[in-house]
Short mmCIF file of C-alpha atoms in Angstrom, two decimals:
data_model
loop_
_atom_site.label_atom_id
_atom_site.label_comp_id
_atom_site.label_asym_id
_atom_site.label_seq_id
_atom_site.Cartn_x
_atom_site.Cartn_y
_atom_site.Cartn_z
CA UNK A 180 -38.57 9.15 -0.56
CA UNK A 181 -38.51 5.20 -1.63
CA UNK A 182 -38.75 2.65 0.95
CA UNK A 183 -35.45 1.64 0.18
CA UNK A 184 -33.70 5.24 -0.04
CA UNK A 185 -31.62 6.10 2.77
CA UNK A 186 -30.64 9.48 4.38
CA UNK A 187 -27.60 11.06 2.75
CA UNK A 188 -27.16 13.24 5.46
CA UNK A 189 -27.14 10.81 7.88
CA UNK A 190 -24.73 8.89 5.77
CA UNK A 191 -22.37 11.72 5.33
CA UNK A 192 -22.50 12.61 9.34
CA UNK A 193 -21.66 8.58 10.08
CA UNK A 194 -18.83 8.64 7.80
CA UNK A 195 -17.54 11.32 9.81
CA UNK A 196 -18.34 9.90 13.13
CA UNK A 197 -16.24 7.05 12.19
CA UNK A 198 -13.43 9.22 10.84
CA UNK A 199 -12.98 11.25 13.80
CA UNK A 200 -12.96 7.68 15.97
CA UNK A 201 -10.62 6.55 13.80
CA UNK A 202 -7.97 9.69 14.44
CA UNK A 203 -8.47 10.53 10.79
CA UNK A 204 -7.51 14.24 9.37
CA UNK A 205 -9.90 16.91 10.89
CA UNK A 206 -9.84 18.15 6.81
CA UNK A 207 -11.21 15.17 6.09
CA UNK A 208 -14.04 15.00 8.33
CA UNK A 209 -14.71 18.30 8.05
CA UNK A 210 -15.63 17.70 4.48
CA UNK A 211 -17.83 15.44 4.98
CA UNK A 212 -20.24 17.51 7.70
CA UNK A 213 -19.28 20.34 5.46
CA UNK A 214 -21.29 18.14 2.76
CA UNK A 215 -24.02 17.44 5.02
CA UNK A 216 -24.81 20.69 5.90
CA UNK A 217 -25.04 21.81 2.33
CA UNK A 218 -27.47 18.65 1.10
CA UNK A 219 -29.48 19.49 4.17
CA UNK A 220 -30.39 22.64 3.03
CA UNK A 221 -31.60 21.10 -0.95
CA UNK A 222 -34.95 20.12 -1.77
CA UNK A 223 -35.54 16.47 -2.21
CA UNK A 224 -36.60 17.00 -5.39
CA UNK A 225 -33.46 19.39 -6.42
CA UNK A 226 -31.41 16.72 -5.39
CA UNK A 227 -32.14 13.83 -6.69
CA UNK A 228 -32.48 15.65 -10.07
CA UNK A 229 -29.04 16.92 -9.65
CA UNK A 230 -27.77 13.17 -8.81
CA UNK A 231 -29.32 11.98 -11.86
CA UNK A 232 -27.90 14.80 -13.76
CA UNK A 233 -24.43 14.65 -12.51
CA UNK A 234 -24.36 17.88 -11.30
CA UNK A 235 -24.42 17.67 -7.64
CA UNK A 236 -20.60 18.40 -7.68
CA UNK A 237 -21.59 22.30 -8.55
CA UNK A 238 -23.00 22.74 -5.14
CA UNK A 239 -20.61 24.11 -2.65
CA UNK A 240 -19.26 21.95 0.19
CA UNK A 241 -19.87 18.94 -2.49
CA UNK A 242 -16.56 17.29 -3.70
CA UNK A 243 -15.99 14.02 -5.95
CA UNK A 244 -16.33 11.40 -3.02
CA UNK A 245 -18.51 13.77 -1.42
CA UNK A 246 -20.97 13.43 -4.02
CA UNK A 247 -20.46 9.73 -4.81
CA UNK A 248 -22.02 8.90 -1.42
CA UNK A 249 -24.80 11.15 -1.74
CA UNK A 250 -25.86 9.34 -5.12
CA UNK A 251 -25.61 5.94 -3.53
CA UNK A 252 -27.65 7.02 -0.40
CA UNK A 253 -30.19 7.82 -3.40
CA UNK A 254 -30.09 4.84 -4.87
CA UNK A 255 -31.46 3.00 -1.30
CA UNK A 256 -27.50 2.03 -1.37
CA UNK A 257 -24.96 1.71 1.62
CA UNK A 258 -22.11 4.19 0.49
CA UNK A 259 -19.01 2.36 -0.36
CA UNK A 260 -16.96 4.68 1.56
CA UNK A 261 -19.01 4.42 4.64
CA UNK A 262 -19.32 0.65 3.91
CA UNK A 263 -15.54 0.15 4.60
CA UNK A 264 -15.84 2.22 7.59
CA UNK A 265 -18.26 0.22 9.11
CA UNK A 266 -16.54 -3.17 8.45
CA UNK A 267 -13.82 -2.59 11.09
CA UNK A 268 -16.28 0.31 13.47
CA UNK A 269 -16.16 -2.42 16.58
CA UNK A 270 -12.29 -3.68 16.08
CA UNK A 271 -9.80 -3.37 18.29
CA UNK A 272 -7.38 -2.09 16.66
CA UNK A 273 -4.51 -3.05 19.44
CA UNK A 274 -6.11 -6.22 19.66
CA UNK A 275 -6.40 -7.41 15.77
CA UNK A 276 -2.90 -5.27 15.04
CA UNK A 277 -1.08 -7.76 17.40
CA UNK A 278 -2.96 -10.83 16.41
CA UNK A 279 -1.71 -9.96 12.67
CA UNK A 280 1.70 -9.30 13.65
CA UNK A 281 2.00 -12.59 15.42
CA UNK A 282 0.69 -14.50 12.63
CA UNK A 283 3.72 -12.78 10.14
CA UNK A 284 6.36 -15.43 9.04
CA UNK A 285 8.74 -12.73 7.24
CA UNK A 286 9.08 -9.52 5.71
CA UNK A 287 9.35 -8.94 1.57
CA UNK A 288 11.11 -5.63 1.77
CA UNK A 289 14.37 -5.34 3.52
CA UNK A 290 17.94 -3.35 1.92
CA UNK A 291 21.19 -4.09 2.50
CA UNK A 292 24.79 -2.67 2.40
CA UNK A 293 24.97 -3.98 -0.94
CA UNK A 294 22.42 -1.22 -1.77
CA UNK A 295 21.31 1.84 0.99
CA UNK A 296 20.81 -0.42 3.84
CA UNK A 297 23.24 0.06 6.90
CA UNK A 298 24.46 -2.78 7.68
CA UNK A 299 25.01 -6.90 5.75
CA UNK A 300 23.28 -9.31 4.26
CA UNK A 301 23.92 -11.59 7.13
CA UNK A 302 23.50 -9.53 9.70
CA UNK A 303 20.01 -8.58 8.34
CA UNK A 304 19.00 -12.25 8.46
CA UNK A 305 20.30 -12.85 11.93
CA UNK A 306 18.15 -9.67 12.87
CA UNK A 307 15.00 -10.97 11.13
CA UNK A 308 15.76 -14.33 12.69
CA UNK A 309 15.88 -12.92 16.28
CA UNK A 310 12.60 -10.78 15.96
CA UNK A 311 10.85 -14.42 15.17
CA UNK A 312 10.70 -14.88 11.40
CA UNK A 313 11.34 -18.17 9.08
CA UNK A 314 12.17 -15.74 6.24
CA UNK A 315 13.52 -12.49 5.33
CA UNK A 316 13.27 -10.75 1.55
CA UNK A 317 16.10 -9.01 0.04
CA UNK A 318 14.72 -6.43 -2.00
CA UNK A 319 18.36 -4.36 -2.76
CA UNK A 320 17.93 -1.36 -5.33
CA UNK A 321 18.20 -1.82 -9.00
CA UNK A 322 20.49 0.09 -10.88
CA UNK A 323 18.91 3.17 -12.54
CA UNK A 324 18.33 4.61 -8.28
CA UNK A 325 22.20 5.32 -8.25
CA UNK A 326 21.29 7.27 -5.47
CA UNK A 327 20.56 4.48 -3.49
CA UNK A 328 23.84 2.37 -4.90
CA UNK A 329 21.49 0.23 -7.32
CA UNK A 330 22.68 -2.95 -8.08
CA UNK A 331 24.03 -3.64 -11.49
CA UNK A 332 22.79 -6.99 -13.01
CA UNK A 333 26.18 -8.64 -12.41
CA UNK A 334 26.38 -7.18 -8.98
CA UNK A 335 23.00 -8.79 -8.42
CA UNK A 336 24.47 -12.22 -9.79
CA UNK A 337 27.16 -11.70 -7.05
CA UNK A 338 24.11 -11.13 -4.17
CA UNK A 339 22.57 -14.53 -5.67
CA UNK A 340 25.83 -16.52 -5.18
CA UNK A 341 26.23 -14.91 -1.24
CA UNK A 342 23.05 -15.33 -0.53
CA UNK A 343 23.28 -19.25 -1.21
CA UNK A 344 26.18 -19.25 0.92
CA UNK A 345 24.62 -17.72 4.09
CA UNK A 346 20.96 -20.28 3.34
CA UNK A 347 23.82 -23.26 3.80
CA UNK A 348 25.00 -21.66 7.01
CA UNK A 349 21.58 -20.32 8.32
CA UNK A 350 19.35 -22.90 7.61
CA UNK A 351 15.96 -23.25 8.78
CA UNK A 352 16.00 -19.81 8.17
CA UNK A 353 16.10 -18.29 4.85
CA UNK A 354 16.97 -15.53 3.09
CA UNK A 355 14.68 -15.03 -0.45
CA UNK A 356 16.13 -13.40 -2.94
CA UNK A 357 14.80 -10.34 -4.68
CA UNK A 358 15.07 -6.62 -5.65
CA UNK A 359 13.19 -3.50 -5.39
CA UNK A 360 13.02 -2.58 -8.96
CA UNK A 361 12.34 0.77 -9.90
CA UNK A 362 9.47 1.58 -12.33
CA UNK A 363 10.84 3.40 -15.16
CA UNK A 364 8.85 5.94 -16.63
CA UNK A 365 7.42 3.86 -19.40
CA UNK A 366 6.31 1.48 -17.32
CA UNK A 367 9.35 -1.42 -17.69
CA UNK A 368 11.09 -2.77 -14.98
CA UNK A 369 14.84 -1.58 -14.39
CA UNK A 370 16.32 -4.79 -14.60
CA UNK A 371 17.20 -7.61 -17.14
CA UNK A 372 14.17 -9.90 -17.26
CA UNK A 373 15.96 -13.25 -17.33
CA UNK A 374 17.08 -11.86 -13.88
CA UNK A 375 14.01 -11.15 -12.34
CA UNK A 376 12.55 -14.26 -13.64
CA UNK A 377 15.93 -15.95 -11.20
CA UNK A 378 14.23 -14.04 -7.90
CA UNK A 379 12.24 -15.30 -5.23
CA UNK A 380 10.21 -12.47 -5.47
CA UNK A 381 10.34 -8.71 -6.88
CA UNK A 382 8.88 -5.76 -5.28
CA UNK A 383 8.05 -3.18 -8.34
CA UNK A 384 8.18 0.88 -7.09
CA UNK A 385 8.47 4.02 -8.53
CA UNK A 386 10.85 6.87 -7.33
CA UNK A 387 10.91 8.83 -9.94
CA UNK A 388 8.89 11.65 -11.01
CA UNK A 389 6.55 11.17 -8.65
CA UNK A 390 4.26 14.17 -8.98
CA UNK A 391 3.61 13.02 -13.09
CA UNK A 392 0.16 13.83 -14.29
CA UNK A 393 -2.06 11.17 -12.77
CA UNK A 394 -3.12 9.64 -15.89
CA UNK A 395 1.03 9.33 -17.10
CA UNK A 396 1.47 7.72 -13.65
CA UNK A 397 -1.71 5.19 -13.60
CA UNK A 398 -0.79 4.27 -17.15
CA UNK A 399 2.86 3.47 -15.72
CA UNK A 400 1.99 1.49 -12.76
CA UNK A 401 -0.43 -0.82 -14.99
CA UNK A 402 2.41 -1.79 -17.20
CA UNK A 403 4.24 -2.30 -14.47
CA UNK A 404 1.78 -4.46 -12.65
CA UNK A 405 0.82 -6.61 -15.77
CA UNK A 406 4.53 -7.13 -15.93
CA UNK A 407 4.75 -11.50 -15.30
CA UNK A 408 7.76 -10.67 -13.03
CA UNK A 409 5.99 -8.00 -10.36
CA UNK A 410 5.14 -9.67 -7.02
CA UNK A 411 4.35 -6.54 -5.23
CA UNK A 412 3.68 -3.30 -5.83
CA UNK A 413 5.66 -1.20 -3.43
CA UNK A 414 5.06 2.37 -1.37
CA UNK A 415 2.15 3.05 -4.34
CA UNK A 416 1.70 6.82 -3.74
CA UNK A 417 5.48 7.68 -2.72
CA UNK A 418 4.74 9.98 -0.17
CA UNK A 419 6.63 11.06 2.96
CA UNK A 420 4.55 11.83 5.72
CA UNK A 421 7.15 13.03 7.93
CA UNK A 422 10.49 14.46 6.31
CA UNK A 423 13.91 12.03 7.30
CA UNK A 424 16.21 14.10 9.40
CA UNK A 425 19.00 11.27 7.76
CA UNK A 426 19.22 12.56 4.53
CA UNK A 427 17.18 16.08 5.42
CA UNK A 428 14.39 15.22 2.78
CA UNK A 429 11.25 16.59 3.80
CA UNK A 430 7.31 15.56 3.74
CA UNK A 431 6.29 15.13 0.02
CA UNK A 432 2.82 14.50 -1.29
CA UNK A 433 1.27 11.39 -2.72
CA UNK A 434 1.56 10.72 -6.45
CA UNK A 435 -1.34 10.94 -8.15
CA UNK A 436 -3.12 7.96 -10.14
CA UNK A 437 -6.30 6.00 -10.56
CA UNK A 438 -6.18 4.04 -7.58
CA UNK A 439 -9.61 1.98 -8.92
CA UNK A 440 -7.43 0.67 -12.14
CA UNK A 441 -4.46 0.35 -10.47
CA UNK A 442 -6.26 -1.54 -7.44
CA UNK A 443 -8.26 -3.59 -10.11
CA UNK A 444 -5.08 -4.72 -12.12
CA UNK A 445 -3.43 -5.64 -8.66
CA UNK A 446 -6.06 -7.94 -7.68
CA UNK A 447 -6.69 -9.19 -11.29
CA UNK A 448 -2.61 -10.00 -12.34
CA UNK A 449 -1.95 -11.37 -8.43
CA UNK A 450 -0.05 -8.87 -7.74
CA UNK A 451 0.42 -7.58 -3.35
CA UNK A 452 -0.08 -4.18 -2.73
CA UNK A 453 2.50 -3.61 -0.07
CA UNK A 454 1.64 -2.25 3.29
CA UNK A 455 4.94 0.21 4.12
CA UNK A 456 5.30 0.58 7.55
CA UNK A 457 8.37 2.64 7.43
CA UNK A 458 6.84 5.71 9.94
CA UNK A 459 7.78 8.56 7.55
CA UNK A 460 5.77 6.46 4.79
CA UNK A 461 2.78 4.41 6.16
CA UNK A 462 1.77 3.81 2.83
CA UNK A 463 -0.87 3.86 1.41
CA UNK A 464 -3.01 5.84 2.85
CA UNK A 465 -5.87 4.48 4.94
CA UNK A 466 -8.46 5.32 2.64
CA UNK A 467 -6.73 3.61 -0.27
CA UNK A 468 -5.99 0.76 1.74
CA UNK A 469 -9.40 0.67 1.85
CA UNK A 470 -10.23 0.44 -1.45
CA UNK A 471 -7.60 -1.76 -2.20
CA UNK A 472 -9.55 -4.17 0.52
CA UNK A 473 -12.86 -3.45 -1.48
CA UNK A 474 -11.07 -4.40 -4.85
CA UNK A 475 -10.08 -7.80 -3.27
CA UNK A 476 -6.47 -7.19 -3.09
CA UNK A 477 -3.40 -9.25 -1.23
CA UNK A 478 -1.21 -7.44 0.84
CA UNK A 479 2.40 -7.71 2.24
CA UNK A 480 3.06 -6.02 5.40
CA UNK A 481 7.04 -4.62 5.10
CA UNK A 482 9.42 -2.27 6.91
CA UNK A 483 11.47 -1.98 3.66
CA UNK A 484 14.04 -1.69 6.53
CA UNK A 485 17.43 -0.29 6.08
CA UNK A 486 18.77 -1.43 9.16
CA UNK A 487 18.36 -4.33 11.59
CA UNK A 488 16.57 -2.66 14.08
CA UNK A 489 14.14 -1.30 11.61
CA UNK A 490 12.88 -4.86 10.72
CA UNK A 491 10.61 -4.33 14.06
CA UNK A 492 8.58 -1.65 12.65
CA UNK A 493 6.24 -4.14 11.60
CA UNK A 494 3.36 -3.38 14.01
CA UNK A 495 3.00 -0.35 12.35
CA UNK A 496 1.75 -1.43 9.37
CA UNK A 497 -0.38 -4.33 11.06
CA UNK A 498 -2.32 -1.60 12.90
CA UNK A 499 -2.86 0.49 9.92
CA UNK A 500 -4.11 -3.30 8.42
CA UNK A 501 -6.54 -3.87 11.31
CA UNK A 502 -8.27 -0.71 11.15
CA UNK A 503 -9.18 -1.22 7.34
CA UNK A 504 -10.04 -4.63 7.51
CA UNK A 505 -7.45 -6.50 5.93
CA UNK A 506 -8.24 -9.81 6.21
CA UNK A 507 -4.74 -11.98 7.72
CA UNK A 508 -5.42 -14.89 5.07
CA UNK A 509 -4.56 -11.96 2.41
CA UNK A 510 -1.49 -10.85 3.51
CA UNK A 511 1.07 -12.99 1.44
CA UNK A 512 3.78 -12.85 4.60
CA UNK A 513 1.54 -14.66 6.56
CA UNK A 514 2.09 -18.02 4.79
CA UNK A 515 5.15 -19.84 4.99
CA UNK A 516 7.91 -19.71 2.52
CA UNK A 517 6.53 -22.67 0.38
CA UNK A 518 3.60 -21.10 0.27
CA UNK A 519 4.64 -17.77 -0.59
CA UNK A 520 7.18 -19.00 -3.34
CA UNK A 521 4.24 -21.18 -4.85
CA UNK A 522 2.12 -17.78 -5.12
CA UNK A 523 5.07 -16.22 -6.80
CA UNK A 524 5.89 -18.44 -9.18
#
């Protein structure tokens, strides 16, 4: 052993130390003291040869991430994984999770009745107003989700015109306009550009054939990110955590895709990757919120409410933001409305 190689067992038993502190899924930890059992029981020799090889995925108990932090132990490395862990080990998560939520000026995902919200425009705003914020996003549907009562292009004209209306009456508070635009499959937005170019700022999402191949879906939410118009990128794995006894859907897995590209073009185009804190959603998941932190991503803590009382579900996500370290100076609903419109544009 080097004097600069560290113990990949020891690595692999921290990671899960700080998992199970963390309230993480017992599968998840068990993999990794699953993983060091097995390398405890390999030669040295054995495997570092396998590392360098690339092989030590064919030893049982060893999985993709797994092995990744076994090779970087090798390599006299801190593991990435373990790396992100340890950045937020001593927080407290009640502590930092109010401090962010206090520091949040609006919210960049809120419906409508114009769309599937529950109740108007107006009485949104007053909501959002009430709970403390200087802003409040209206991210209706677009059309092809005529599920969800999408709004037609001249329908959204229509929102653009009320909207004004209410800023006159409201005023300091404000009401940004924008959409959440579906993804189509291809990667386009569902909405005439010229439009989208009008908004304050567009939140980007897929809900549509959600469990694609991964590589169909990470080659769709590129496009969609190097799209000039996308501001956000919304709910990026789709899942449901929980099932909604409102419309009797039930839990549903996350979509598959490469979040390292997808993380990569986020932080390269400007683009937010939203934190949802809808309960059933909560997404991403922590350990992609993770990585999204390591790729040197912004972030937008939402509720993509549906109703007033929804708009509080904020500290939700600002917990979820504590534990993985998101820095508050990256969260794009943290700045003023100047600011926030000057990062959009």
């Amino acid at each position: 052993m080097t004097d600069t190689e560290r113990d990949p067992v020891a690595d692999l038993r921290r990671i899960a130390f700080l998992l199970e502190r963390a309230h993480e899924a017992t599968y998840r930890v068990r993999a990794f003291r699953s993983a060091a059992t097995a390398v405890q029981k390999i030669d040295p020799d054995e495997l570092r040869e396998r590392a360098e090889a690339g092989t030590l995925k064919k030893l049982p108990g060893i999985g993709d991430v797994t092995a990744r932090c076994v090779a970087e132990s090798l390599d006299g490395e801190e593991p990435v994984y373990l790396r992100r862990l340890e950045a937020t080990a001593g927080t407290s998560v009640d502590e930092a999770g109010n401090a962010l939520r206090a520091l949040l000026k609006g919210d960049c995902h809120a419906h409508s009745d114009w769309s599937d919200g529950g109740s108007p425009i107006r009485e949104m705003a007053e909501a959002a107003r009430s709970i403390g914020h200087d802003y409040l996003v209206l991210t209706d549907h677009s059309p092809r989700l005529t599920v969800a009562n999408g709004l037609s292009a001249d329908r959204l004209r229509q929102q653009l015109d009320v909207v004004a209306e209410l800023n006159a009456e409201l005023a300091p508070f404000r009401i940004l306009t924008g959409i959440e635009v579906d993804i189509n499959e291809d990667g386009t937005l569902d909405q005439e550009p010229e439009l989208l170019e009008r908004l304050d700022l567009v939140v980007a999402s897929v809900h549509s054939k959600l469990r694609a191949p991964a590589d169909a879906m990470t080659k769709r939410m590129l496009r969609a990110i190097d799209d000039p118009n996308t501001d956000v990128l919304g709910h990026c794995t789709g899942r449901l955590v929980t099932g909604r006894e409102s419309t009797g859907q039930g839990k549903r897995p996350e979509s598959q895709f490469d979040a390292d590209a997808v993380f990569a073009a986020c932080a390269e185009r400007g683009v937010a990757v939203e934190i949802n804190s809808r309960p059933e959603r909560l997404d991403p998941p922590k350990r992609l919120l993770r990585l999204a932190v390591e790729a040197g991503c912004h972030f937008a803590i939402d509720t993509d409410a549906h109703a007033p009382g929804q708009l509080d579900w904020q500290p939700y996500g600002c917990a979820r933001a504590a534990l993985c370290g998101v820095d508050p100076a990256t969260v794009i609903n943290t700045w003023p409305a100047g600011q926030l419109l000057a990062w959009t544009r």
